[in-house]
CSV table of C-alpha atoms in Angstrom, one decimal:
chain,number,residue,atom,x,y,z
A,1,UNK,CA,10.7,47.8,-88.5
A,2,UNK,CA,12.6,47.2,-91.6
A,3,UNK,CA,10.5,47.4,-94.7
A,4,UNK,CA,12.9,45.3,-96.7
A,5,UNK,CA,11.8,41.6,-96.9
A,6,UNK,CA,13.9,39.1,-95.0
A,7,UNK,CA,15.0,36.9,-97.8
A,8,UNK,CA,16.2,33.4,-97.2
A,9,UNK,CA,19.9,32.9,-97.7
A,10,UNK,CA,21.4,29.7,-98.9
A,11,UNK,CA,24.8,28.1,-99.6
A,12,UNK,CA,27.6,30.2,-101.1
A,13,UNK,CA,28.1,30.3,-104.8
A,14,UNK,CA,31.9,29.8,-104.5
A,15,UNK,CA,34.0,27.8,-102.2
A,16,UNK,CA,34.7,29.8,-99.0
A,17,UNK,CA,32.3,32.6,-100.0
A,18,UNK,CA,29.4,34.3,-98.2
A,19,UNK,CA,25.9,32.8,-98.1
A,20,UNK,CA,23.9,33.7,-101.2
A,21,UNK,CA,22.3,36.2,-101.8
A,22,UNK,CA,24.4,38.8,-99.9
A,23,UNK,CA,22.7,41.3,-97.6
A,24,UNK,CA,23.6,44.6,-99.4
A,25,UNK,CA,22.4,47.1,-101.9
A,26,UNK,CA,23.1,44.7,-104.7
A,27,UNK,CA,20.3,42.4,-103.5
A,28,UNK,CA,17.7,45.0,-104.4
A,29,UNK,CA,19.3,45.6,-107.8
A,30,UNK,CA,19.4,41.9,-108.6
A,31,UNK,CA,15.9,41.3,-107.5
A,32,UNK,CA,14.6,44.3,-109.3
A,33,UNK,CA,16.2,43.0,-112.5
A,34,UNK,CA,14.3,39.7,-112.2
A,35,UNK,CA,12.1,39.2,-115.3
A,36,UNK,CA,8.5,38.5,-114.6
A,37,UNK,CA,6.9,35.7,-116.6
A,38,UNK,CA,4.5,36.9,-119.3
A,39,UNK,CA,1.3,35.2,-120.2
A,40,UNK,CA,-1.6,35.6,-122.7
A,41,UNK,CA,-2.9,39.1,-123.5
A,42,UNK,CA,-5.9,40.4,-121.5
A,43,UNK,CA,-7.6,41.9,-124.6
A,44,UNK,CA,-7.9,40.6,-128.2
A,45,UNK,CA,-4.9,41.7,-130.2
A,46,UNK,CA,-3.1,43.1,-127.1
A,47,UNK,CA,0.4,42.5,-125.8
A,48,UNK,CA,1.4,39.7,-123.5
A,49,UNK,CA,0.5,40.3,-119.9
A,50,UNK,CA,2.0,41.8,-117.8
A,51,UNK,CA,4.1,44.3,-119.7
A,52,UNK,CA,7.8,44.2,-119.3
A,53,UNK,CA,8.1,47.6,-117.5
A,54,UNK,CA,5.1,47.3,-115.3
A,55,UNK,CA,3.8,44.9,-112.6
A,56,UNK,CA,0.3,44.3,-111.3
A,57,UNK,CA,-0.8,46.3,-108.3
A,58,UNK,CA,-0.9,44.6,-105.0
A,59,UNK,CA,-4.1,42.8,-104.1
A,60,UNK,CA,-6.3,44.6,-101.6
A,61,UNK,CA,-5.6,43.7,-98.0
A,62,UNK,CA,-9.2,43.5,-97.0
A,63,UNK,CA,-10.5,40.0,-97.3
A,64,UNK,CA,-13.5,39.4,-99.4
A,65,UNK,CA,-16.8,38.3,-97.8
A,66,UNK,CA,-16.6,34.6,-97.2
A,67,UNK,CA,-19.3,32.3,-98.6
A,68,UNK,CA,-20.2,34.8,-101.3
A,69,UNK,CA,-19.4,34.1,-105.0
A,70,UNK,CA,-18.0,37.0,-107.0
A,71,UNK,CA,-20.4,38.6,-109.5
A,72,UNK,CA,-20.2,37.3,-113.0
A,73,UNK,CA,-19.6,40.8,-114.3
A,74,UNK,CA,-16.6,41.1,-112.1
A,75,UNK,CA,-15.2,37.7,-113.3
A,76,UNK,CA,-15.5,38.7,-116.9
A,77,UNK,CA,-14.7,42.4,-116.6
A,78,UNK,CA,-12.2,44.0,-118.9
A,79,UNK,CA,-8.6,44.2,-117.8
A,80,UNK,CA,-7.5,47.3,-116.0
A,81,UNK,CA,-6.0,50.1,-117.9
A,82,UNK,CA,-2.3,51.0,-117.8
A,83,UNK,CA,-3.0,54.0,-115.4
A,84,UNK,CA,-3.9,51.5,-112.7
A,85,UNK,CA,-0.5,49.9,-112.9
A,86,UNK,CA,2.2,50.8,-110.6
A,87,UNK,CA,5.7,51.2,-112.1
A,88,UNK,CA,8.1,48.9,-110.5
A,89,UNK,CA,10.7,51.5,-109.9
A,90,UNK,CA,9.4,52.1,-106.3
A,91,UNK,CA,8.8,48.5,-105.3
A,92,UNK,CA,11.0,45.6,-106.1
A,93,UNK,CA,9.8,42.3,-107.5
A,94,UNK,CA,10.7,40.5,-104.2
A,95,UNK,CA,8.7,43.0,-102.2
A,96,UNK,CA,5.7,42.6,-104.4
A,97,UNK,CA,5.9,38.8,-104.1
A,98,UNK,CA,6.1,39.0,-100.3
A,99,UNK,CA,3.2,41.4,-100.1
A,100,UNK,CA,1.0,39.1,-102.3
A,101,UNK,CA,2.0,36.1,-100.2
A,102,UNK,CA,1.1,37.9,-96.9
A,103,UNK,CA,-2.2,39.1,-98.3
A,104,UNK,CA,-3.1,35.5,-99.4
A,105,UNK,CA,-2.3,34.1,-96.0
A,106,UNK,CA,-4.5,36.7,-94.3
A,107,UNK,CA,-7.3,36.1,-96.7
A,108,UNK,CA,-7.2,32.3,-96.2
A,109,UNK,CA,-7.1,32.6,-92.4
A,110,UNK,CA,-10.1,34.9,-92.4
A,111,UNK,CA,-12.1,32.5,-94.6
A,112,UNK,CA,-11.2,29.5,-92.4
A,113,UNK,CA,-12.5,31.4,-89.3
A,114,UNK,CA,-15.8,32.5,-90.8
A,115,UNK,CA,-16.5,29.6,-93.2
A,116,UNK,CA,-17.9,27.1,-90.6
A,117,UNK,CA,-20.3,29.7,-89.1
A,118,UNK,CA,-21.5,30.8,-92.6
A,119,UNK,CA,-22.0,27.2,-93.8
A,120,UNK,CA,-23.9,26.3,-90.6
A,121,UNK,CA,-26.1,29.4,-91.1
A,122,UNK,CA,-26.7,28.5,-94.7
A,123,UNK,CA,-27.6,24.9,-93.8
A,124,UNK,CA,-30.0,26.1,-91.1
A,125,UNK,CA,-31.7,28.5,-93.5
A,126,UNK,CA,-31.9,25.8,-96.2
A,127,UNK,CA,-33.6,23.4,-93.8
A,128,UNK,CA,-36.1,25.9,-92.3
A,129,UNK,CA,-37.2,27.4,-95.6
A,130,UNK,CA,-38.6,24.9,-98.2
A,131,UNK,CA,-37.6,25.4,-101.8
A,132,UNK,CA,-40.3,27.1,-103.9
A,133,UNK,CA,-39.7,24.6,-106.7
A,134,UNK,CA,-40.3,21.5,-104.5
A,135,UNK,CA,-43.5,21.5,-102.4
A,136,UNK,CA,-43.0,20.4,-98.8
A,137,UNK,CA,-44.5,16.9,-98.6
A,138,UNK,CA,-44.0,14.1,-96.1
A,139,UNK,CA,-42.0,11.4,-97.7
A,140,UNK,CA,-42.6,7.8,-96.7
A,141,UNK,CA,-40.0,6.1,-94.4
A,142,UNK,CA,-39.6,3.2,-96.8
A,143,UNK,CA,-40.1,4.1,-100.5
A,144,UNK,CA,-42.2,1.7,-102.5
A,145,UNK,CA,-40.2,-0.6,-104.6
A,146,UNK,CA,-40.3,0.3,-108.2
A,147,UNK,CA,-40.9,-2.4,-110.9
A,148,UNK,CA,-37.2,-2.1,-111.9
A,149,UNK,CA,-36.1,-2.6,-108.4
A,150,UNK,CA,-38.3,-5.6,-107.9
A,151,UNK,CA,-37.0,-7.1,-111.1
A,152,UNK,CA,-33.4,-6.5,-109.9
A,153,UNK,CA,-34.2,-8.3,-106.6
A,154,UNK,CA,-35.6,-11.2,-108.5
A,155,UNK,CA,-32.6,-11.3,-110.7
A,156,UNK,CA,-30.3,-11.3,-107.6
A,157,UNK,CA,-32.3,-14.2,-106.0
A,158,UNK,CA,-32.0,-16.3,-109.2
A,159,UNK,CA,-28.3,-15.4,-109.6
A,160,UNK,CA,-27.4,-16.4,-106.1
A,161,UNK,CA,-25.1,-19.4,-105.8
A,162,UNK,CA,-26.3,-22.6,-104.2
A,163,UNK,CA,-23.2,-24.8,-104.2
A,164,UNK,CA,-21.6,-24.9,-107.6
A,165,UNK,CA,-24.5,-23.5,-109.5
A,166,UNK,CA,-27.0,-20.6,-109.2
A,167,UNK,CA,-30.7,-21.1,-108.5
A,168,UNK,CA,-31.5,-20.4,-112.2
A,169,UNK,CA,-29.0,-23.1,-113.2
A,170,UNK,CA,-30.5,-25.6,-110.7
A,171,UNK,CA,-34.0,-25.0,-111.8
A,172,UNK,CA,-33.1,-25.2,-115.5
A,173,UNK,CA,-31.0,-28.3,-114.9
A,174,UNK,CA,-33.8,-29.9,-112.9
A,175,UNK,CA,-36.4,-29.2,-115.6
A,176,UNK,CA,-34.1,-30.6,-118.2
A,177,UNK,CA,-33.4,-33.6,-116.1
A,178,UNK,CA,-37.1,-34.3,-115.4
A,179,UNK,CA,-37.9,-33.9,-119.1
A,180,UNK,CA,-35.2,-36.3,-120.0
A,181,UNK,CA,-36.4,-38.9,-117.5
A,182,UNK,CA,-39.9,-38.7,-118.8
A,183,UNK,CA,-38.7,-39.0,-122.4
A,184,UNK,CA,-36.5,-42.0,-121.6
A,185,UNK,CA,-39.3,-43.6,-119.6
A,186,UNK,CA,-41.7,-43.2,-122.5
A,187,UNK,CA,-39.3,-44.7,-124.9
A,188,UNK,CA,-38.7,-47.6,-122.6
A,189,UNK,CA,-42.4,-48.3,-122.2
A,190,UNK,CA,-43.1,-48.1,-125.9
A,191,UNK,CA,-40.0,-50.2,-126.8
A,192,UNK,CA,-40.9,-52.9,-124.2
A,193,UNK,CA,-44.5,-53.1,-125.3
A,194,UNK,CA,-43.4,-53.5,-128.9
A,195,UNK,CA,-41.1,-56.4,-127.9
A,196,UNK,CA,-43.8,-58.1,-125.9
A,197,UNK,CA,-46.2,-57.9,-128.8
A,198,UNK,CA,-43.7,-59.8,-131.0
A,199,UNK,CA,-43.7,-63.6,-131.2
A,200,UNK,CA,-40.4,-63.8,-129.4
A,201,UNK,CA,-41.5,-61.6,-126.5
A,202,UNK,CA,-44.8,-63.4,-126.1
A,203,UNK,CA,-43.1,-66.9,-126.0
A,204,UNK,CA,-40.6,-65.6,-123.4
A,205,UNK,CA,-43.4,-64.3,-121.1
A,206,UNK,CA,-45.3,-67.6,-121.6
A,207,UNK,CA,-42.3,-69.7,-120.6
A,208,UNK,CA,-41.2,-67.5,-117.7
A,209,UNK,CA,-44.1,-65.7,-116.1
A,210,UNK,CA,-41.9,-64.0,-113.5
A,211,UNK,CA,-42.8,-66.3,-110.5
A,212,UNK,CA,-40.2,-69.0,-109.9
A,213,UNK,CA,-41.4,-72.2,-108.3
A,214,UNK,CA,-40.6,-72.5,-104.6
A,215,UNK,CA,-39.6,-75.8,-102.9
A,216,UNK,CA,-42.5,-77.9,-101.6
A,217,UNK,CA,-41.3,-77.4,-98.0
A,218,UNK,CA,-41.6,-73.6,-98.3
A,219,UNK,CA,-44.0,-72.1,-95.7
A,220,UNK,CA,-47.0,-70.1,-96.7
A,221,UNK,CA,-47.7,-66.7,-95.3
A,222,UNK,CA,-45.8,-64.2,-93.1
A,223,UNK,CA,-45.5,-65.0,-89.3
A,224,UNK,CA,-46.1,-62.4,-86.6
A,225,UNK,CA,-42.4,-62.2,-85.6
A,226,UNK,CA,-41.5,-61.2,-89.2
A,227,UNK,CA,-44.0,-58.4,-89.1
A,228,UNK,CA,-42.4,-57.1,-85.9
A,229,UNK,CA,-38.9,-57.5,-87.3
A,230,UNK,CA,-40.0,-55.5,-90.4
A,231,UNK,CA,-41.2,-52.6,-88.2
A,232,UNK,CA,-38.1,-52.6,-86.0
A,233,UNK,CA,-35.8,-52.7,-89.0
A,234,UNK,CA,-37.6,-49.7,-90.5
A,235,UNK,CA,-37.5,-47.9,-87.1
A,236,UNK,CA,-33.8,-48.4,-86.6
A,237,UNK,CA,-32.8,-47.7,-90.2
A,238,UNK,CA,-34.6,-44.3,-90.1
A,239,UNK,CA,-32.7,-43.2,-87.0
A,240,UNK,CA,-29.4,-44.6,-88.2
A,241,UNK,CA,-29.6,-42.7,-91.5
A,242,UNK,CA,-30.6,-39.5,-89.6
A,243,UNK,CA,-27.7,-39.7,-87.1
A,244,UNK,CA,-25.3,-40.8,-89.9
A,245,UNK,CA,-25.9,-37.7,-92.0
A,246,UNK,CA,-25.8,-35.6,-88.8
A,247,UNK,CA,-22.3,-36.9,-88.1
A,248,UNK,CA,-21.2,-36.2,-91.7
A,249,UNK,CA,-22.4,-32.5,-91.7
A,250,UNK,CA,-21.9,-31.7,-88.0
A,251,UNK,CA,-19.3,-28.9,-87.5
A,252,UNK,CA,-19.4,-28.7,-83.7
A,253,UNK,CA,-20.6,-31.5,-81.4
A,254,UNK,CA,-23.5,-30.5,-79.1
A,255,UNK,CA,-22.1,-32.7,-76.3
A,256,UNK,CA,-19.5,-35.4,-75.7
A,257,UNK,CA,-19.8,-38.9,-74.2
A,258,UNK,CA,-17.0,-40.8,-72.4
A,259,UNK,CA,-17.1,-44.3,-70.9
A,260,UNK,CA,-16.9,-44.5,-67.1
A,261,UNK,CA,-13.8,-46.7,-67.1
A,262,UNK,CA,-11.9,-44.5,-69.6
A,263,UNK,CA,-13.0,-40.8,-69.3
A,264,UNK,CA,-10.3,-39.6,-71.7
A,265,UNK,CA,-11.8,-41.5,-74.6
A,266,UNK,CA,-14.4,-39.0,-75.6
A,267,UNK,CA,-16.7,-39.1,-78.7
A,268,UNK,CA,-19.5,-36.8,-79.7
A,269,UNK,CA,-23.0,-37.6,-78.4
A,270,UNK,CA,-24.2,-37.9,-82.0
A,271,UNK,CA,-21.6,-40.6,-82.7
A,272,UNK,CA,-22.6,-42.4,-79.5
A,273,UNK,CA,-26.2,-42.4,-80.5
A,274,UNK,CA,-25.3,-43.7,-84.0
A,275,UNK,CA,-23.3,-46.5,-82.5
A,276,UNK,CA,-26.1,-47.5,-80.1
A,277,UNK,CA,-28.6,-47.6,-82.9
A,278,UNK,CA,-26.2,-49.6,-85.0
A,279,UNK,CA,-25.9,-52.1,-82.1
A,280,UNK,CA,-29.6,-52.4,-81.7
A,281,UNK,CA,-30.1,-52.8,-85.5
A,282,UNK,CA,-27.4,-55.6,-85.5
A,283,UNK,CA,-29.1,-57.4,-82.6
A,284,UNK,CA,-32.4,-57.2,-84.4
A,285,UNK,CA,-30.8,-58.4,-87.6
A,286,UNK,CA,-29.2,-61.3,-85.7
A,287,UNK,CA,-32.6,-62.4,-84.3
A,288,UNK,CA,-34.0,-62.1,-87.8
A,289,UNK,CA,-31.4,-64.4,-89.3
A,290,UNK,CA,-31.9,-67.0,-86.6
A,291,UNK,CA,-35.7,-67.1,-87.0
A,292,UNK,CA,-35.4,-66.9,-90.8
A,293,UNK,CA,-33.5,-70.1,-91.1
A,294,UNK,CA,-35.2,-71.8,-88.1
A,295,UNK,CA,-38.7,-71.4,-89.7
A,296,UNK,CA,-37.6,-72.1,-93.4
A,297,UNK,CA,-38.7,-68.6,-94.3
A,298,UNK,CA,-35.3,-68.1,-96.0
A,299,UNK,CA,-36.5,-70.0,-99.2
A,300,UNK,CA,-38.8,-67.0,-100.0
A,301,UNK,CA,-35.9,-64.6,-100.4
A,302,UNK,CA,-33.0,-66.9,-101.4
A,303,UNK,CA,-32.6,-68.2,-105.0
A,304,UNK,CA,-32.7,-72.0,-105.2
A,305,UNK,CA,-32.4,-72.5,-108.9
A,306,UNK,CA,-31.0,-70.7,-112.0
A,307,UNK,CA,-34.5,-70.1,-113.3
A,308,UNK,CA,-34.7,-67.1,-111.0
A,309,UNK,CA,-32.8,-65.0,-113.5
A,310,UNK,CA,-35.1,-65.4,-116.6
A,311,UNK,CA,-38.0,-65.0,-114.3
A,312,UNK,CA,-36.5,-61.8,-112.9
A,313,UNK,CA,-36.0,-60.5,-116.5
A,314,UNK,CA,-39.6,-61.4,-117.3
A,315,UNK,CA,-40.9,-59.5,-114.2
A,316,UNK,CA,-38.7,-56.5,-115.2
A,317,UNK,CA,-40.2,-56.5,-118.8
A,318,UNK,CA,-43.7,-56.6,-117.4
A,319,UNK,CA,-43.0,-53.7,-115.0
A,320,UNK,CA,-41.5,-51.7,-117.9
A,321,UNK,CA,-44.5,-52.2,-120.1
A,322,UNK,CA,-46.8,-51.0,-117.3
A,323,UNK,CA,-48.6,-54.4,-117.4
A,324,UNK,CA,-47.4,-55.5,-114.0
A,325,UNK,CA,-47.3,-59.1,-113.0
A,326,UNK,CA,-49.9,-60.5,-110.7
A,327,UNK,CA,-48.5,-60.4,-107.1
A,328,UNK,CA,-49.5,-62.1,-103.9
A,329,UNK,CA,-46.7,-61.7,-101.4
A,330,UNK,CA,-48.5,-63.9,-99.0
A,331,UNK,CA,-47.6,-66.9,-101.2
A,332,UNK,CA,-44.4,-65.9,-103.0
A,333,UNK,CA,-42.5,-63.0,-104.5
A,334,UNK,CA,-41.7,-62.6,-108.2
A,335,UNK,CA,-38.1,-63.1,-109.5
A,336,UNK,CA,-37.1,-59.5,-109.4
A,337,UNK,CA,-38.4,-59.0,-105.8
A,338,UNK,CA,-36.6,-62.2,-104.7
A,339,UNK,CA,-33.2,-61.0,-106.1
A,340,UNK,CA,-33.6,-57.5,-104.6
A,341,UNK,CA,-34.5,-58.9,-101.2
A,342,UNK,CA,-31.6,-61.3,-101.3
A,343,UNK,CA,-29.1,-58.6,-102.4
A,344,UNK,CA,-30.3,-56.2,-99.6
A,345,UNK,CA,-30.5,-58.8,-96.7
A,346,UNK,CA,-27.4,-60.9,-97.4
A,347,UNK,CA,-25.0,-58.5,-99.2
A,348,UNK,CA,-25.8,-54.8,-98.5
A,349,UNK,CA,-26.7,-55.2,-94.8
A,350,UNK,CA,-23.5,-57.2,-93.9
A,351,UNK,CA,-21.5,-54.6,-95.9
A,352,UNK,CA,-23.0,-51.8,-93.8
A,353,UNK,CA,-22.0,-53.6,-90.6
A,354,UNK,CA,-18.5,-54.3,-91.8
A,355,UNK,CA,-17.8,-50.7,-93.0
A,356,UNK,CA,-19.4,-49.2,-89.8
A,357,UNK,CA,-17.4,-51.4,-87.6
A,358,UNK,CA,-14.1,-50.4,-89.4
A,359,UNK,CA,-14.9,-46.7,-89.0
A,360,UNK,CA,-15.8,-47.0,-85.2
A,361,UNK,CA,-13.4,-47.0,-82.3
A,362,UNK,CA,-14.2,-50.6,-81.6
A,363,UNK,CA,-12.0,-51.7,-84.4
A,364,UNK,CA,-8.7,-53.2,-83.0
A,365,UNK,CA,-5.6,-51.2,-83.6
A,366,UNK,CA,-3.7,-54.0,-85.3
A,367,UNK,CA,-1.5,-52.6,-88.1
A,368,UNK,CA,-1.8,-55.8,-90.1
A,369,UNK,CA,-5.6,-55.5,-90.1
A,370,UNK,CA,-5.4,-51.8,-90.8
A,371,UNK,CA,-3.3,-52.6,-93.9
A,372,UNK,CA,-5.6,-55.3,-95.1
A,373,UNK,CA,-8.8,-53.3,-94.6
A,374,UNK,CA,-7.9,-49.6,-94.7
A,375,UNK,CA,-10.4,-47.1,-93.1
A,376,UNK,CA,-10.5,-45.1,-96.3
A,377,UNK,CA,-12.2,-47.9,-98.2
A,378,UNK,CA,-14.8,-48.2,-95.4
A,379,UNK,CA,-15.5,-44.5,-95.6
A,380,UNK,CA,-16.0,-44.6,-99.4
A,381,UNK,CA,-18.4,-47.5,-99.1
A,382,UNK,CA,-20.4,-46.5,-96.1
A,383,UNK,CA,-22.2,-43.4,-97.5
A,384,UNK,CA,-23.2,-45.1,-100.8
A,385,UNK,CA,-24.6,-48.0,-98.7
A,386,UNK,CA,-26.8,-45.6,-96.7
A,387,UNK,CA,-28.0,-44.0,-99.9
A,388,UNK,CA,-28.9,-47.4,-101.3
A,389,UNK,CA,-31.1,-48.1,-98.2
A,390,UNK,CA,-32.8,-44.8,-98.8
A,391,UNK,CA,-33.5,-45.4,-102.5
A,392,UNK,CA,-34.5,-49.0,-101.8
A,393,UNK,CA,-37.0,-47.9,-99.1
A,394,UNK,CA,-38.6,-45.3,-101.3
A,395,UNK,CA,-39.0,-47.7,-104.3
A,396,UNK,CA,-40.2,-50.4,-102.0
A,397,UNK,CA,-43.0,-48.2,-100.4
A,398,UNK,CA,-44.0,-46.9,-103.9
A,399,UNK,CA,-44.4,-50.4,-105.2
A,400,UNK,CA,-46.3,-51.5,-102.1
A,401,UNK,CA,-48.9,-48.8,-102.7
A,402,UNK,CA,-48.9,-49.2,-106.5
A,403,UNK,CA,-49.6,-53.0,-106.5
A,404,UNK,CA,-52.4,-53.2,-103.9
A,405,UNK,CA,-51.7,-51.1,-100.8
A,406,UNK,CA,-54.2,-52.6,-98.4
A,407,UNK,CA,-53.4,-56.2,-99.3
A,408,UNK,CA,-49.6,-55.7,-99.1
A,409,UNK,CA,-49.8,-53.7,-95.9
A,410,UNK,CA,-51.9,-56.4,-94.3
A,411,UNK,CA,-49.3,-59.0,-95.2
A,412,UNK,CA,-46.2,-57.2,-93.7
A,413,UNK,CA,-47.7,-55.1,-90.9
A,414,UNK,CA,-50.6,-57.2,-89.6
A,415,UNK,CA,-49.5,-60.7,-90.7
A,416,UNK,CA,-52.8,-61.3,-92.4
A,417,UNK,CA,-53.3,-62.8,-95.8
A,418,UNK,CA,-54.7,-65.5,-98.0
A,419,UNK,CA,-53.8,-67.3,-101.2
A,420,UNK,CA,-56.8,-65.5,-102.8
A,421,UNK,CA,-55.5,-62.0,-103.7
A,422,UNK,CA,-58.9,-60.4,-103.1
A,423,UNK,CA,-59.4,-61.8,-99.6
A,424,UNK,CA,-57.9,-58.9,-97.7
A,425,UNK,CA,-58.1,-56.3,-100.5
A,426,UNK,CA,-60.5,-54.2,-98.4
A,427,UNK,CA,-59.0,-54.7,-94.9
A,428,UNK,CA,-57.6,-51.6,-93.2
A,429,UNK,CA,-55.8,-53.3,-90.3
A,430,UNK,CA,-52.4,-53.3,-91.9
A,431,UNK,CA,-52.8,-49.7,-93.0
A,432,UNK,CA,-53.6,-48.6,-89.5
A,433,UNK,CA,-50.6,-50.4,-88.1
A,434,UNK,CA,-48.5,-48.8,-90.8
A,435,UNK,CA,-49.6,-45.3,-89.9
A,436,UNK,CA,-49.0,-45.9,-86.2
A,437,UNK,CA,-45.5,-47.2,-87.0
A,438,UNK,CA,-44.8,-44.2,-89.3
A,439,UNK,CA,-45.9,-41.7,-86.7
A,440,UNK,CA,-43.8,-43.4,-83.9
A,441,UNK,CA,-40.8,-43.4,-86.2
A,442,UNK,CA,-41.2,-39.8,-87.3
A,443,UNK,CA,-41.7,-38.6,-83.8
A,444,UNK,CA,-38.6,-40.4,-82.6
A,445,UNK,CA,-36.5,-38.9,-85.5
A,446,UNK,CA,-37.7,-35.4,-84.6
A,447,UNK,CA,-37.3,-35.6,-80.9
A,448,UNK,CA,-33.9,-37.5,-80.9
A,449,UNK,CA,-32.0,-34.4,-79.8
A,450,UNK,CA,-29.1,-34.0,-77.4
A,451,UNK,CA,-31.3,-32.7,-74.6
A,452,UNK,CA,-33.4,-35.9,-74.9
A,453,UNK,CA,-30.6,-38.3,-75.5
A,454,UNK,CA,-28.2,-37.0,-72.8
A,455,UNK,CA,-30.1,-38.6,-69.8
A,456,UNK,CA,-29.9,-42.0,-71.6
A,457,UNK,CA,-26.3,-41.5,-72.4
A,458,UNK,CA,-25.5,-40.8,-68.7
A,459,UNK,CA,-26.7,-44.3,-67.8
A,460,UNK,CA,-23.7,-45.7,-69.7
A,461,UNK,CA,-21.0,-43.0,-69.3
A,462,UNK,CA,-20.3,-39.4,-68.6
A,463,UNK,CA,-21.8,-36.6,-70.8
A,464,UNK,CA,-20.0,-33.2,-70.9
A,465,UNK,CA,-20.3,-30.1,-72.9
A,466,UNK,CA,-16.7,-30.3,-74.1
């Protein structure tokens, strides 16, 4: 075996020449004359290492024990003396480089073979033998939350986004809003009372007490049919609002309904329920209008003179001062009630029907009608109308309970009353009917689900899952 290293030969140095370096005696001479790079001295005040005429001895061929760190004394030992150096006259620089490279490869291979076993043994020993500095104690599976961690969790909950704002911002904005409402309400009450205590305010209330005079032909009291109409209107409106908001926020329809004559015209079961409820509400409203004008009950909620407006202002001032006007709905309504009932029955309700019809598939596909009444306008109006009904119902119920709950509930739910406001002030019949109607409506709203509605929908068409 040739002891000379097999050097890699490259391209010739001159055109048409031999590959470089040549394989002859000059190779050793050129390699031996290669200058070794010198670094910092090994001892303070010494010469740069290694010396020009000497080279470091070859590294030992036996690999060091893997997994064992060298001793600190060996790492910081003094540099070897010159007598441990081998003159480079016997071994060339290329041979020394190849020898070091071979030794490094052998050392790395030996470490790679023994390193996994050594690391596994060390890990096993470390697990089997507890550390003397740390006593062996059983740690709980779930560490107890520290106060800092609890505070961070609370911070994360308050910092979580709910829509456009975080929970902290919603709470802060809500508190500021409630405080502002109470402040404005207090200012309105104080300002109204100040005005009513003046001569102008007192004269205005004396002239317009808030109760406009009704025609002599106006009926007295509330008939039974009107009490039933009132309950049915409340019942249908609750379901209509529930299904309407379900349509708006529904991402995937639970089922679909199609007419028997046209199976391809499918709509979601929620839309079908909403349309059926709309139809029942419209039928109930039609019966209400017929009976309202047939029995002259319309004069109780339709303005018949311009005096209604100052009476409405007077009633509003009395409400704002918390000195509410004397009410007896069995005989008449005050000016503000009359205007609100007229606006709700004769303006808002027909607008709800018109916008709902335009958005439904029952609207004719005439391009002229579509241009005159665009569906975008109907969509923009329909949701505010639904919100108006919600707000009106809440305020209406609050005022009923605040101005004599038993008397007012007897009027509208039991059709019982008297011109004397104290006659039915202690009668609970209307309250019982009101609770029964409320329970029936709430139960229907809760159980009006696709599983319950599907059998009824199959009576008029075909119900499918998709």
